[in-house]
C-alpha cells in the first residue's frame, strides 16, 4: 500500500503494526530521528486544523525531516493547475504528502498521480489518522481483549462516524453509530462496507436512532462537533434540533459500563454535543487521544515511506 487515502484500505495487520510503532513513538519520540533526515513532507490543507497540523509537523520533525506547510490558496492548484500536475511536482520535492480537504475524490486523485505516499488528513467523508490515535488510546485503556465491549459513537453521521464504523469493523469490535435518521445518518454505502469487512473480522456493526439504547452498557461514548467544516450555516438550527437528543450528558454516561471512557476527536463545543462535566470529567480521555495524533502520524510516515504497509 503506497498511500493512506481511506480508513477502509487498512488491513488489521497494518493497524496492529501502526499501533505498536505508535506506542514506541509515545515513549521514545526520537527513536527514528534520522528516518526522514534531509527529507521534506508537504502538508497541504484547504480546511483549518489545530491537532492534525501540529501533530503532522511534529511527527516529521521527530523523524528528522522538514515539514512544508501549504495553505489551500497558496498553490497554483487554486488557479486551475491540475491535481495530477501538482502531484508530479510534489513527488519531485517531497517524501510524502499529508492532505486535508473537502472532496474524498481529490485525495484519491492525488494519491493515484503522486509517486510518493499520500495521507488523508481529513475529508468530508473520512478521517483515518484520527481513528489510529483513537484506537491506540482505546487499547491503552482496555488492552487487546475487546470481546463483549461496545464502542458507541453518538451524533452527526459524518466523516468521523464513517471512520468509526470502518475502523471498528477492521478491529473486529462491536461498534455502534447512534445518529438521527435521514439527512444526518451515515452514508448507506459506508455502513454496507463496514458490514462487509465485519463478515471477515467478526465485528458487529449497529446503526440506531436511539441514544439511550446505544449508551446502555457501552465501554466508550464518542462524539464529534455537530457542525463540521464546510457544513451549510443555513442548516444549523434544524441540525442542532435533530441532534440534541444525541448530546453526551451525565445521564447517558450513567448508562454505560463502570469502566467506560468518553472520547472526542476535538475541537469540542461544551454544552452542545457534550456536557462540560463529561468532557472535563474523570472518564474523559481527550488529551491522550490528542497526544496520540503525533505518535500515529509519525508511525504512518515511518512505515509508509518504507513501503511496509500491505493494505486490504
Ligand atoms: N481532530 C482533528 O482532526 O483536529 P483538527 O481539526 O484540529 O486537526
Ligand atoms: N467532523 C469534523 C471533524 C473535525 C476533526 C469536521 O469535519 O469538521
PDB file of C-alpha atoms and ligand atoms in Angstrom:
ATOM      1  CA  UNK A   1       0.000   0.000   0.000  1.00  0.00           C
ATOM      2  CA  UNK A   2       1.550   3.317  -1.126  1.00  0.00           C
ATOM      3  CA  UNK A   3      -0.952   5.705   0.492  1.00  0.00           C
ATOM      4  CA  UNK A   4      -3.462   6.000   3.315  1.00  0.00           C
ATOM      5  CA  UNK A   5      -6.383   7.520   1.387  1.00  0.00           C
ATOM      6  CA  UNK A   6      -9.299   5.829   3.170  1.00  0.00           C
ATOM      7  CA  UNK A   7      -9.698   4.034   6.504  1.00  0.00           C
ATOM      8  CA  UNK A   8     -11.111   1.009   4.651  1.00  0.00           C
ATOM      9  CA  UNK A   9      -7.756   0.459   2.901  1.00  0.00           C
ATOM     10  CA  UNK A  10      -6.045  -0.560   6.158  1.00  0.00           C
ATOM     11  CA  UNK A  11      -5.721  -4.246   6.978  1.00  0.00           C
ATOM     12  CA  UNK A  12      -5.849  -5.497  10.554  1.00  0.00           C
ATOM     13  CA  UNK A  13      -2.132  -6.298  10.305  1.00  0.00           C
ATOM     14  CA  UNK A  14      -1.409  -2.711   9.202  1.00  0.00           C
ATOM     15  CA  UNK A  15      -3.353  -1.311  12.145  1.00  0.00           C
ATOM     16  CA  UNK A  16      -1.591  -3.645  14.592  1.00  0.00           C
ATOM     17  CA  UNK A  17       1.813  -2.599  13.216  1.00  0.00           C
ATOM     18  CA  UNK A  18       0.928   1.115  13.333  1.00  0.00           C
ATOM     19  CA  UNK A  19      -0.403   0.886  16.890  1.00  0.00           C
ATOM     20  CA  UNK A  20       2.699  -0.961  18.067  1.00  0.00           C
ATOM     21  CA  UNK A  21       5.042   1.572  16.447  1.00  0.00           C
ATOM     22  CA  UNK A  22       2.970   4.443  17.767  1.00  0.00           C
ATOM     23  CA  UNK A  23       3.332   3.078  21.304  1.00  0.00           C
ATOM     24  CA  UNK A  24       7.113   3.143  20.774  1.00  0.00           C
ATOM     25  CA  UNK A  25       6.995   6.721  19.477  1.00  0.00           C
ATOM     26  CA  UNK A  26       4.940   7.625  22.545  1.00  0.00           C
ATOM     27  CA  UNK A  27       7.710   6.614  24.952  1.00  0.00           C
ATOM     28  CA  UNK A  28      10.660   7.353  22.617  1.00  0.00           C
ATOM     29  CA  UNK A  29       9.684  10.188  20.255  1.00  0.00           C
ATOM     30  CA  UNK A  30      13.169  10.284  18.700  1.00  0.00           C
ATOM     31  CA  UNK A  31      13.525   6.515  18.215  1.00  0.00           C
ATOM     32  CA  UNK A  32      13.856   7.017  14.430  1.00  0.00           C
ATOM     33  CA  UNK A  33      15.242  10.544  14.328  1.00  0.00           C
ATOM     34  CA  UNK A  34      17.083  10.035  11.037  1.00  0.00           C
ATOM     35  CA  UNK A  35      14.309   8.236   9.115  1.00  0.00           C
ATOM     36  CA  UNK A  36      13.465  11.405   7.166  1.00  0.00           C
ATOM     37  CA  UNK A  37      16.831  13.145   7.577  1.00  0.00           C
ATOM     38  CA  UNK A  38      17.259  15.826   4.890  1.00  0.00           C
ATOM     39  CA  UNK A  39      13.790  14.984   3.513  1.00  0.00           C
ATOM     40  CA  UNK A  40      10.634  17.071   3.312  1.00  0.00           C
ATOM     41  CA  UNK A  41       6.947  16.298   3.784  1.00  0.00           C
ATOM     42  CA  UNK A  42       4.266  18.538   2.256  1.00  0.00           C
ATOM     43  CA  UNK A  43       1.270  19.242   4.498  1.00  0.00           C
ATOM     44  CA  UNK A  44      -1.432  20.758   2.311  1.00  0.00           C
ATOM     45  CA  UNK A  45      -4.659  21.947   3.955  1.00  0.00           C
ATOM     46  CA  UNK A  46      -7.690  23.701   2.485  1.00  0.00           C
ATOM     47  CA  UNK A  47      -9.543  23.485   5.834  1.00  0.00           C
ATOM     48  CA  UNK A  48      -8.435  24.729   9.280  1.00  0.00           C
ATOM     49  CA  UNK A  49      -6.626  22.382  11.657  1.00  0.00           C
ATOM     50  CA  UNK A  50      -5.079  22.558  15.106  1.00  0.00           C
ATOM     51  CA  UNK A  51      -4.252  18.958  16.016  1.00  0.00           C
ATOM     52  CA  UNK A  52      -3.622  17.375  12.625  1.00  0.00           C
ATOM     53  CA  UNK A  53      -1.325  20.195  11.562  1.00  0.00           C
ATOM     54  CA  UNK A  54       0.670  20.334  14.810  1.00  0.00           C
ATOM     55  CA  UNK A  55       0.835  16.534  15.033  1.00  0.00           C
ATOM     56  CA  UNK A  56       1.976  16.222  11.411  1.00  0.00           C
ATOM     57  CA  UNK A  57       4.650  18.919  11.648  1.00  0.00           C
ATOM     58  CA  UNK A  58       5.915  17.477  14.949  1.00  0.00           C
ATOM     59  CA  UNK A  59       5.911  13.937  13.557  1.00  0.00           C
ATOM     60  CA  UNK A  60       8.035  14.979  10.570  1.00  0.00           C
ATOM     61  CA  UNK A  61      10.446  16.883  12.854  1.00  0.00           C
ATOM     62  CA  UNK A  62      10.771  13.876  15.190  1.00  0.00           C
ATOM     63  CA  UNK A  63      11.720  11.732  12.179  1.00  0.00           C
ATOM     64  CA  UNK A  64      14.465  14.216  11.298  1.00  0.00           C
ATOM     65  CA  UNK A  65      12.665  15.776   8.330  1.00  0.00           C
ATOM     66  CA  UNK A  66      11.314  19.212   7.479  1.00  0.00           C
ATOM     67  CA  UNK A  67       7.574  19.816   7.123  1.00  0.00           C
ATOM     68  CA  UNK A  68       6.441  22.194   4.374  1.00  0.00           C
ATOM     69  CA  UNK A  69       3.049  23.590   5.351  1.00  0.00           C
ATOM     70  CA  UNK A  70       0.950  24.779   2.413  1.00  0.00           C
ATOM     71  CA  UNK A  71      -2.360  26.549   2.884  1.00  0.00           C
ATOM     72  CA  UNK A  72      -5.197  25.922   0.429  1.00  0.00           C
ATOM     73  CA  UNK A  73      -4.844  29.050  -1.659  1.00  0.00           C
ATOM     74  CA  UNK A  74      -1.032  29.017  -1.737  1.00  0.00           C
ATOM     75  CA  UNK A  75      -0.750  26.677  -4.706  1.00  0.00           C
ATOM     76  CA  UNK A  76      -1.393  27.162  -8.417  1.00  0.00           C
ATOM     77  CA  UNK A  77      -3.921  24.357  -7.875  1.00  0.00           C
ATOM     78  CA  UNK A  78      -6.315  27.093  -6.769  1.00  0.00           C
ATOM     79  CA  UNK A  79      -5.790  28.821 -10.140  1.00  0.00           C
ATOM     80  CA  UNK A  80      -6.600  25.831 -12.295  1.00  0.00           C
ATOM     81  CA  UNK A  81      -3.419  23.726 -12.291  1.00  0.00           C
ATOM     82  CA  UNK A  82      -4.474  20.090 -12.182  1.00  0.00           C
ATOM     83  CA  UNK A  83      -4.197  17.768  -9.201  1.00  0.00           C
ATOM     84  CA  UNK A  84      -2.214  15.424 -11.391  1.00  0.00           C
ATOM     85  CA  UNK A  85       0.410  18.058 -12.348  1.00  0.00           C
ATOM     86  CA  UNK A  86       0.605  19.222  -8.710  1.00  0.00           C
ATOM     87  CA  UNK A  87       1.149  15.615  -7.597  1.00  0.00           C
ATOM     88  CA  UNK A  88       4.065  15.203 -10.008  1.00  0.00           C
ATOM     89  CA  UNK A  89       5.739  18.396  -8.763  1.00  0.00           C
ATOM     90  CA  UNK A  90       5.258  17.487  -5.091  1.00  0.00           C
ATOM     91  CA  UNK A  91       6.616  13.992  -5.784  1.00  0.00           C
ATOM     92  CA  UNK A  92       9.809  15.591  -7.114  1.00  0.00           C
ATOM     93  CA  UNK A  93      10.486  17.569  -3.953  1.00  0.00           C
ATOM     94  CA  UNK A  94       8.959  15.654  -1.067  1.00  0.00           C
ATOM     95  CA  UNK A  95       8.964  12.238   0.578  1.00  0.00           C
ATOM     96  CA  UNK A  96       5.244  12.221   1.413  1.00  0.00           C
ATOM     97  CA  UNK A  97       2.134  14.414   1.313  1.00  0.00           C
ATOM     98  CA  UNK A  98      -0.449  14.910   4.048  1.00  0.00           C
ATOM     99  CA  UNK A  99      -3.621  16.466   2.671  1.00  0.00           C
ATOM    100  CA  UNK A 100      -6.751  17.846   4.356  1.00  0.00           C
ATOM    101  CA  UNK A 101      -9.521  18.964   2.033  1.00  0.00           C
ATOM    102  CA  UNK A 102     -13.217  18.661   1.158  1.00  0.00           C
ATOM    103  CA  UNK A 103     -13.676  16.055  -1.565  1.00  0.00           C
ATOM    104  CA  UNK A 104     -12.504  12.495  -0.991  1.00  0.00           C
ATOM    105  CA  UNK A 105     -12.179  12.120  -4.778  1.00  0.00           C
ATOM    106  CA  UNK A 106      -9.493  14.873  -4.821  1.00  0.00           C
ATOM    107  CA  UNK A 107      -7.452  12.933  -2.270  1.00  0.00           C
ATOM    108  CA  UNK A 108      -7.914   9.706  -4.247  1.00  0.00           C
ATOM    109  CA  UNK A 109      -6.778  11.509  -7.409  1.00  0.00           C
ATOM    110  CA  UNK A 110      -3.711  12.954  -5.657  1.00  0.00           C
ATOM    111  CA  UNK A 111      -2.781   9.505  -4.399  1.00  0.00           C
ATOM    112  CA  UNK A 112      -3.142   7.998  -7.869  1.00  0.00           C
ATOM    113  CA  UNK A 113      -0.986  10.679  -9.508  1.00  0.00           C
ATOM    114  CA  UNK A 114       1.745  11.027  -6.859  1.00  0.00           C
ATOM    115  CA  UNK A 115       4.668   8.605  -6.764  1.00  0.00           C
ATOM    116  CA  UNK A 116       5.144   9.288  -3.029  1.00  0.00           C
ATOM    117  CA  UNK A 117       2.848   8.303  -0.115  1.00  0.00           C
ATOM    118  CA  UNK A 118      -0.274  10.435   0.296  1.00  0.00           C
ATOM    119  CA  UNK A 119      -2.005  10.514   3.699  1.00  0.00           C
ATOM    120  CA  UNK A 120      -5.600  11.645   4.156  1.00  0.00           C
ATOM    121  CA  UNK A 121      -5.616  14.221   6.961  1.00  0.00           C
ATOM    122  CA  UNK A 122      -9.449  14.525   6.813  1.00  0.00           C
ATOM    123  CA  UNK A 123     -12.010  14.841   4.037  1.00  0.00           C
ATOM    124  CA  UNK A 124     -15.775  15.347   4.107  1.00  0.00           C
ATOM    125  CA  UNK A 125     -16.065  11.530   4.120  1.00  0.00           C
ATOM    126  CA  UNK A 126     -13.264  10.125   6.251  1.00  0.00           C
ATOM    127  CA  UNK A 127     -10.599  10.781   8.922  1.00  0.00           C
ATOM    128  CA  UNK A 128      -8.275   7.759   9.039  1.00  0.00           C
ATOM    129  CA  UNK A 129      -5.398   9.270  11.059  1.00  0.00           C
ATOM    130  CA  UNK A 130      -7.797  10.256  13.847  1.00  0.00           C
ATOM    131  CA  UNK A 131      -9.028   6.681  14.169  1.00  0.00           C
ATOM    132  CA  UNK A 132      -5.491   5.380  14.569  1.00  0.00           C
ATOM    133  CA  UNK A 133      -4.989   7.754  17.516  1.00  0.00           C
ATOM    134  CA  UNK A 134      -8.360   6.714  18.918  1.00  0.00           C
ATOM    135  CA  UNK A 135      -7.545   3.022  18.782  1.00  0.00           C
ATOM    136  CA  UNK A 136      -4.132   3.432  20.439  1.00  0.00           C
ATOM    137  CA  UNK A 137      -5.993   5.216  23.223  1.00  0.00           C
ATOM    138  CA  UNK A 138      -8.675   2.504  23.404  1.00  0.00           C
ATOM    139  CA  UNK A 139      -6.026  -0.220  23.504  1.00  0.00           C
ATOM    140  CA  UNK A 140      -4.139   1.584  26.293  1.00  0.00           C
ATOM    141  CA  UNK A 141      -7.339   1.598  28.334  1.00  0.00           C
ATOM    142  CA  UNK A 142      -8.852  -1.825  27.608  1.00  0.00           C
ATOM    143  CA  UNK A 143      -5.945  -3.893  26.235  1.00  0.00           C
ATOM    144  CA  UNK A 144      -6.455  -6.122  23.206  1.00  0.00           C
ATOM    145  CA  UNK A 145      -9.372  -8.095  24.646  1.00  0.00           C
ATOM    146  CA  UNK A 146     -12.421  -6.210  23.408  1.00  0.00           C
ATOM    147  CA  UNK A 147     -14.935  -9.064  23.203  1.00  0.00           C
ATOM    148  CA  UNK A 148     -18.180  -8.170  24.975  1.00  0.00           C
ATOM    149  CA  UNK A 149     -17.381  -4.462  24.815  1.00  0.00           C
ATOM    150  CA  UNK A 150     -19.485  -1.939  22.927  1.00  0.00           C
ATOM    151  CA  UNK A 151     -17.926   1.107  21.250  1.00  0.00           C
ATOM    152  CA  UNK A 152     -20.503   3.808  20.652  1.00  0.00           C
ATOM    153  CA  UNK A 153     -20.427   6.981  18.589  1.00  0.00           C
ATOM    154  CA  UNK A 154     -23.304   9.429  19.044  1.00  0.00           C
ATOM    155  CA  UNK A 155     -24.096  12.478  16.936  1.00  0.00           C
ATOM    156  CA  UNK A 156     -23.833  13.605  13.324  1.00  0.00           C
ATOM    157  CA  UNK A 157     -23.409  10.800  10.772  1.00  0.00           C
ATOM    158  CA  UNK A 158     -20.326  12.489   9.315  1.00  0.00           C
ATOM    159  CA  UNK A 159     -16.709  11.734   8.353  1.00  0.00           C
ATOM    160  CA  UNK A 160     -15.957  10.668  11.953  1.00  0.00           C
ATOM    161  CA  UNK A 161     -18.931   8.290  12.066  1.00  0.00           C
ATOM    162  CA  UNK A 162     -17.758   6.698   8.824  1.00  0.00           C
ATOM    163  CA  UNK A 163     -14.208   6.256  10.057  1.00  0.00           C
ATOM    164  CA  UNK A 164     -15.504   4.976  13.432  1.00  0.00           C
ATOM    165  CA  UNK A 165     -17.627   2.260  11.798  1.00  0.00           C
ATOM    166  CA  UNK A 166     -14.943   1.182   9.331  1.00  0.00           C
ATOM    167  CA  UNK A 167     -12.117   1.056  11.880  1.00  0.00           C
ATOM    168  CA  UNK A 168     -14.357  -0.782  14.351  1.00  0.00           C
ATOM    169  CA  UNK A 169     -15.120  -3.293  11.606  1.00  0.00           C
ATOM    170  CA  UNK A 170     -11.410  -3.802  10.894  1.00  0.00           C
ATOM    171  CA  UNK A 171     -10.740  -4.284  14.628  1.00  0.00           C
ATOM    172  CA  UNK A 172     -13.491  -6.906  15.000  1.00  0.00           C
ATOM    173  CA  UNK A 173     -15.318  -4.707  17.511  1.00  0.00           C
ATOM    174  CA  UNK A 174     -18.975  -4.196  18.371  1.00  0.00           C
ATOM    175  CA  UNK A 175     -19.355  -0.657  17.041  1.00  0.00           C
ATOM    176  CA  UNK A 176     -22.469   1.449  17.175  1.00  0.00           C
ATOM    177  CA  UNK A 177     -23.401   4.688  15.429  1.00  0.00           C
ATOM    178  CA  UNK A 178     -26.358   6.467  17.028  1.00  0.00           C
ATOM    179  CA  UNK A 179     -27.466   9.333  14.776  1.00  0.00           C
ATOM    180  CA  UNK A 180     -30.713  10.979  13.681  1.00  0.00           C
ATOM    181  CA  UNK A 181     -32.492   9.183  10.824  1.00  0.00           C
ATOM    182  CA  UNK A 182     -32.419  10.645   7.329  1.00  0.00           C
ATOM    183  CA  UNK A 183     -30.271  13.635   6.415  1.00  0.00           C
ATOM    184  CA  UNK A 184     -27.717  13.207   9.224  1.00  0.00           C
ATOM    185  CA  UNK A 185     -27.419   9.430   9.206  1.00  0.00           C
ATOM    186  CA  UNK A 186     -24.129   7.879   7.993  1.00  0.00           C
ATOM    187  CA  UNK A 187     -23.854   7.067   4.253  1.00  0.00           C
ATOM    188  CA  UNK A 188     -25.515   3.759   3.429  1.00  0.00           C
ATOM    189  CA  UNK A 189     -22.521   2.753   1.283  1.00  0.00           C
ATOM    190  CA  UNK A 190     -20.158   3.195   4.244  1.00  0.00           C
ATOM    191  CA  UNK A 191     -22.422   1.148   6.530  1.00  0.00           C
ATOM    192  CA  UNK A 192     -22.520  -1.576   3.861  1.00  0.00           C
ATOM    193  CA  UNK A 193     -18.704  -1.500   3.578  1.00  0.00           C
ATOM    194  CA  UNK A 194     -18.353  -1.783   7.373  1.00  0.00           C
ATOM    195  CA  UNK A 195     -20.711  -4.782   7.354  1.00  0.00           C
ATOM    196  CA  UNK A 196     -18.742  -6.389   4.516  1.00  0.00           C
ATOM    197  CA  UNK A 197     -15.467  -6.006   6.465  1.00  0.00           C
ATOM    198  CA  UNK A 198     -17.256  -7.325   9.574  1.00  0.00           C
ATOM    199  CA  UNK A 199     -18.031 -10.627   7.838  1.00  0.00           C
ATOM    200  CA  UNK A 200     -14.262 -11.291   7.780  1.00  0.00           C
ATOM    201  CA  UNK A 201     -13.284  -9.734  11.133  1.00  0.00           C
ATOM    202  CA  UNK A 202     -16.198 -10.903  13.290  1.00  0.00           C
ATOM    203  CA  UNK A 203     -17.214  -7.328  14.110  1.00  0.00           C
ATOM    204  CA  UNK A 204     -20.790  -6.274  14.866  1.00  0.00           C
ATOM    205  CA  UNK A 205     -21.985  -3.104  13.133  1.00  0.00           C
ATOM    206  CA  UNK A 206     -25.035  -1.444  14.620  1.00  0.00           C
ATOM    207  CA  UNK A 207     -26.717   1.738  13.398  1.00  0.00           C
ATOM    208  CA  UNK A 208     -29.521   3.134  15.545  1.00  0.00           C
ATOM    209  CA  UNK A 209     -31.537   6.296  16.161  1.00  0.00           C
ATOM    210  CA  UNK A 210     -31.913   5.571  19.900  1.00  0.00           C
ATOM    211  CA  UNK A 211     -29.184   7.269  22.005  1.00  0.00           C
ATOM    212  CA  UNK A 212     -30.184   5.630  25.331  1.00  0.00           C
ATOM    213  CA  UNK A 213     -30.235   2.133  23.878  1.00  0.00           C
ATOM    214  CA  UNK A 214     -26.852   2.818  22.299  1.00  0.00           C
ATOM    215  CA  UNK A 215     -25.293   4.095  25.542  1.00  0.00           C
ATOM    216  CA  UNK A 216     -26.595   1.168  27.613  1.00  0.00           C
ATOM    217  CA  UNK A 217     -23.619  -0.975  28.667  1.00  0.00           C
ATOM    218  CA  UNK A 218     -21.134   0.876  26.411  1.00  0.00           C
ATOM    219  CA  UNK A 219     -17.389   0.938  27.098  1.00  0.00           C
ATOM    220  CA  UNK A 220     -16.852   4.067  25.006  1.00  0.00           C
ATOM    221  CA  UNK A 221     -19.089   7.018  24.230  1.00  0.00           C
ATOM    222  CA  UNK A 222     -17.590   9.065  21.400  1.00  0.00           C
ATOM    223  CA  UNK A 223     -18.837  12.265  19.820  1.00  0.00           C
ATOM    224  CA  UNK A 224     -17.830  14.989  17.374  1.00  0.00           C
ATOM    225  CA  UNK A 225     -18.965  18.517  16.549  1.00  0.00           C
ATOM    226  CA  UNK A 226     -22.462  18.877  15.137  1.00  0.00           C
ATOM    227  CA  UNK A 227     -21.394  21.429  12.523  1.00  0.00           C
ATOM    228  CA  UNK A 228     -18.428  20.138  10.533  1.00  0.00           C
ATOM    229  CA  UNK A 229     -16.121  22.271   8.421  1.00  0.00           C
ATOM    230  CA  UNK A 230     -17.982  23.092   5.223  1.00  0.00           C
ATOM    231  CA  UNK A 231     -21.479  22.331   6.588  1.00  0.00           C
ATOM    232  CA  UNK A 232     -24.004  24.971   5.447  1.00  0.00           C
ATOM    233  CA  UNK A 233     -24.729  27.508   8.217  1.00  0.00           C
ATOM    234  CA  UNK A 234     -28.294  27.747   6.869  1.00  0.00           C
ATOM    235  CA  UNK A 235     -28.936  24.241   8.280  1.00  0.00           C
ATOM    236  CA  UNK A 236     -27.586  24.944  11.783  1.00  0.00           C
ATOM    237  CA  UNK A 237     -30.892  25.428  13.647  1.00  0.00           C
ATOM    238  CA  UNK A 238     -32.520  22.379  12.053  1.00  0.00           C
ATOM    239  CA  UNK A 239     -29.434  20.263  12.618  1.00  0.00           C
ATOM    240  CA  UNK A 240     -28.917  21.248  16.260  1.00  0.00           C
ATOM    241  CA  UNK A 241     -32.564  20.402  16.961  1.00  0.00           C
ATOM    242  CA  UNK A 242     -32.265  16.985  15.318  1.00  0.00           C
ATOM    243  CA  UNK A 243     -29.003  16.223  17.122  1.00  0.00           C
ATOM    244  CA  UNK A 244     -29.859  17.456  20.617  1.00  0.00           C
ATOM    245  CA  UNK A 245     -31.092  14.020  21.867  1.00  0.00           C
ATOM    246  CA  UNK A 246     -27.629  12.660  20.978  1.00  0.00           C
ATOM    247  CA  UNK A 247     -25.683  15.063  23.213  1.00  0.00           C
ATOM    248  CA  UNK A 248     -23.460  13.189  25.670  1.00  0.00           C
ATOM    249  CA  UNK A 249     -24.710  14.121  29.125  1.00  0.00           C
ATOM    250  CA  UNK A 250     -24.080  12.779  32.625  1.00  0.00           C
ATOM    251  CA  UNK A 251     -27.336  10.860  32.233  1.00  0.00           C
ATOM    252  CA  UNK A 252     -26.068   8.989  29.137  1.00  0.00           C
ATOM    253  CA  UNK A 253     -22.691   8.314  30.827  1.00  0.00           C
ATOM    254  CA  UNK A 254     -24.546   6.725  33.779  1.00  0.00           C
ATOM    255  CA  UNK A 255     -25.998   4.112  31.404  1.00  0.00           C
ATOM    256  CA  UNK A 256     -22.527   2.895  30.393  1.00  0.00           C
ATOM    257  CA  UNK A 257     -20.199   0.299  31.945  1.00  0.00           C
ATOM    258  CA  UNK A 258     -18.412   1.195  35.204  1.00  0.00           C
ATOM    259  CA  UNK A 259     -15.001   1.459  33.475  1.00  0.00           C
ATOM    260  CA  UNK A 260     -16.281   3.358  30.426  1.00  0.00           C
ATOM    261  CA  UNK A 261     -14.480   6.295  28.823  1.00  0.00           C
ATOM    262  CA  UNK A 262     -15.559   9.408  26.962  1.00  0.00           C
ATOM    263  CA  UNK A 263     -13.825  10.228  23.665  1.00  0.00           C
ATOM    264  CA  UNK A 264     -13.906  13.218  21.293  1.00  0.00           C
ATOM    265  CA  UNK A 265     -11.686  13.972  18.299  1.00  0.00           C
ATOM    266  CA  UNK A 266     -11.877  17.725  19.124  1.00  0.00           C
ATOM    267  CA  UNK A 267     -12.486  20.602  18.597  1.00  0.00           C
ATOM    268  CA  UNK A 268     -15.397  20.413  21.073  1.00  0.00           C
ATOM    269  CA  UNK A 269     -18.346  22.616  21.881  1.00  0.00           C
ATOM    270  CA  UNK A 270     -19.161  22.227  25.576  1.00  0.00           C
ATOM    271  CA  UNK A 271     -22.892  22.424  26.196  1.00  0.00           C
ATOM    272  CA  UNK A 272     -23.648  21.377  22.620  1.00  0.00           C
ATOM    273  CA  UNK A 273     -22.575  17.816  21.637  1.00  0.00           C
ATOM    274  CA  UNK A 274     -21.131  17.139  25.112  1.00  0.00           C
ATOM    275  CA  UNK A 275     -21.696  18.435  28.648  1.00  0.00           C
ATOM    276  CA  UNK A 276     -18.685  20.184  30.230  1.00  0.00           C
ATOM    277  CA  UNK A 277     -18.989  17.833  33.218  1.00  0.00           C
ATOM    278  CA  UNK A 278     -18.416  14.858  30.881  1.00  0.00           C
ATOM    279  CA  UNK A 279     -15.621  16.163  28.651  1.00  0.00           C
ATOM    280  CA  UNK A 280     -13.760  17.670  31.618  1.00  0.00           C
ATOM    281  CA  UNK A 281     -14.677  14.793  33.944  1.00  0.00           C
ATOM    282  CA  UNK A 282     -12.682  11.756  35.143  1.00  0.00           C
ATOM    283  CA  UNK A 283     -13.805   9.403  32.338  1.00  0.00           C
ATOM    284  CA  UNK A 284     -12.638  11.710  29.548  1.00  0.00           C
ATOM    285  CA  UNK A 285      -9.508  10.634  27.613  1.00  0.00           C
ATOM    286  CA  UNK A 286      -9.481  13.525  25.122  1.00  0.00           C
ATOM    287  CA  UNK A 287      -5.957  14.745  25.912  1.00  0.00           C
ATOM    288  CA  UNK A 288      -4.499  11.280  25.454  1.00  0.00           C
ATOM    289  CA  UNK A 289      -6.286  10.963  22.098  1.00  0.00           C
ATOM    290  CA  UNK A 290      -4.870  14.324  21.013  1.00  0.00           C
ATOM    291  CA  UNK A 291      -1.378  13.284  22.185  1.00  0.00           C
ATOM    292  CA  UNK A 292      -1.573  10.170  20.000  1.00  0.00           C
ATOM    293  CA  UNK A 293      -2.268  12.206  16.862  1.00  0.00           C
ATOM    294  CA  UNK A 294       1.506  12.786  16.701  1.00  0.00           C
ATOM    295  CA  UNK A 295       2.578   9.242  17.590  1.00  0.00           C
ATOM    296  CA  UNK A 296       0.262   7.670  14.990  1.00  0.00           C
ATOM    297  CA  UNK A 297       1.074  10.094  12.160  1.00  0.00           C
ATOM    298  CA  UNK A 298       4.747   9.522  12.971  1.00  0.00           C
ATOM    299  CA  UNK A 299       4.188   5.753  12.740  1.00  0.00           C
ATOM    300  CA  UNK A 300       2.300   6.156   9.459  1.00  0.00           C
ATOM    301  CA  UNK A 301       5.030   8.302   7.896  1.00  0.00           C
ATOM    302  CA  UNK A 302       7.672   5.869   9.122  1.00  0.00           C
ATOM    303  CA  UNK A 303       6.043   2.736   7.698  1.00  0.00           C
ATOM    304  CA  UNK A 304       4.576   4.244   4.506  1.00  0.00           C
ATOM    305  CA  UNK A 305       7.886   5.780   3.429  1.00  0.00           C
ATOM    306  CA  UNK A 306       9.488   2.358   3.956  1.00  0.00           C
ATOM    307  CA  UNK A 307       6.746   0.572   1.988  1.00  0.00           C
ATOM    308  CA  UNK A 308       5.803  -1.565   4.979  1.00  0.00           C
ATOM    309  CA  UNK A 309       2.003  -1.390   4.916  1.00  0.00           C
ATOM    310  CA  UNK A 310       0.171  -4.085   2.963  1.00  0.00           C
ATOM    311  CA  UNK A 311      -3.383  -2.722   2.690  1.00  0.00           C
ATOM    312  CA  UNK A 312      -6.527  -4.800   2.353  1.00  0.00           C
TER     313      UNK A 312
HETATM  314  N1  LIG B   1      -9.251  16.090  15.459  1.00  0.00           N
HETATM  315  C1  LIG B   1      -8.746  16.879  14.495  1.00  0.00           C
HETATM  316  O1  LIG B   1      -8.563  16.474  13.350  1.00  0.00           O
HETATM  317  O2  LIG B   1      -8.449  18.146  14.900  1.00  0.00           O
HETATM  318  P1  LIG B   1      -8.008  19.353  13.964  1.00  0.00           P
HETATM  319  O3  LIG B   1      -9.195  19.701  13.088  1.00  0.00           O
HETATM  320  O4  LIG B   1      -7.641  20.456  14.907  1.00  0.00           O
HETATM  321  O5  LIG B   1      -6.850  18.913  13.117  1.00  0.00           O
HETATM  322  N1  LIG B   2     -16.404  16.323  11.624  1.00  0.00           N
HETATM  323  C1  LIG B   2     -15.411  17.339  11.913  1.00  0.00           C
HETATM  324  C2  LIG B   2     -14.162  16.709  12.393  1.00  0.00           C
HETATM  325  C3  LIG B   2     -13.097  17.668  12.835  1.00  0.00           C
HETATM  326  C4  LIG B   2     -11.837  16.981  13.282  1.00  0.00           C
HETATM  327  C5  LIG B   2     -15.189  18.171  10.662  1.00  0.00           C
HETATM  328  O1  LIG B   2     -15.082  17.590   9.581  1.00  0.00           O
HETATM  329  O2  LIG B   2     -15.129  19.395  10.767  1.00  0.00           O
END
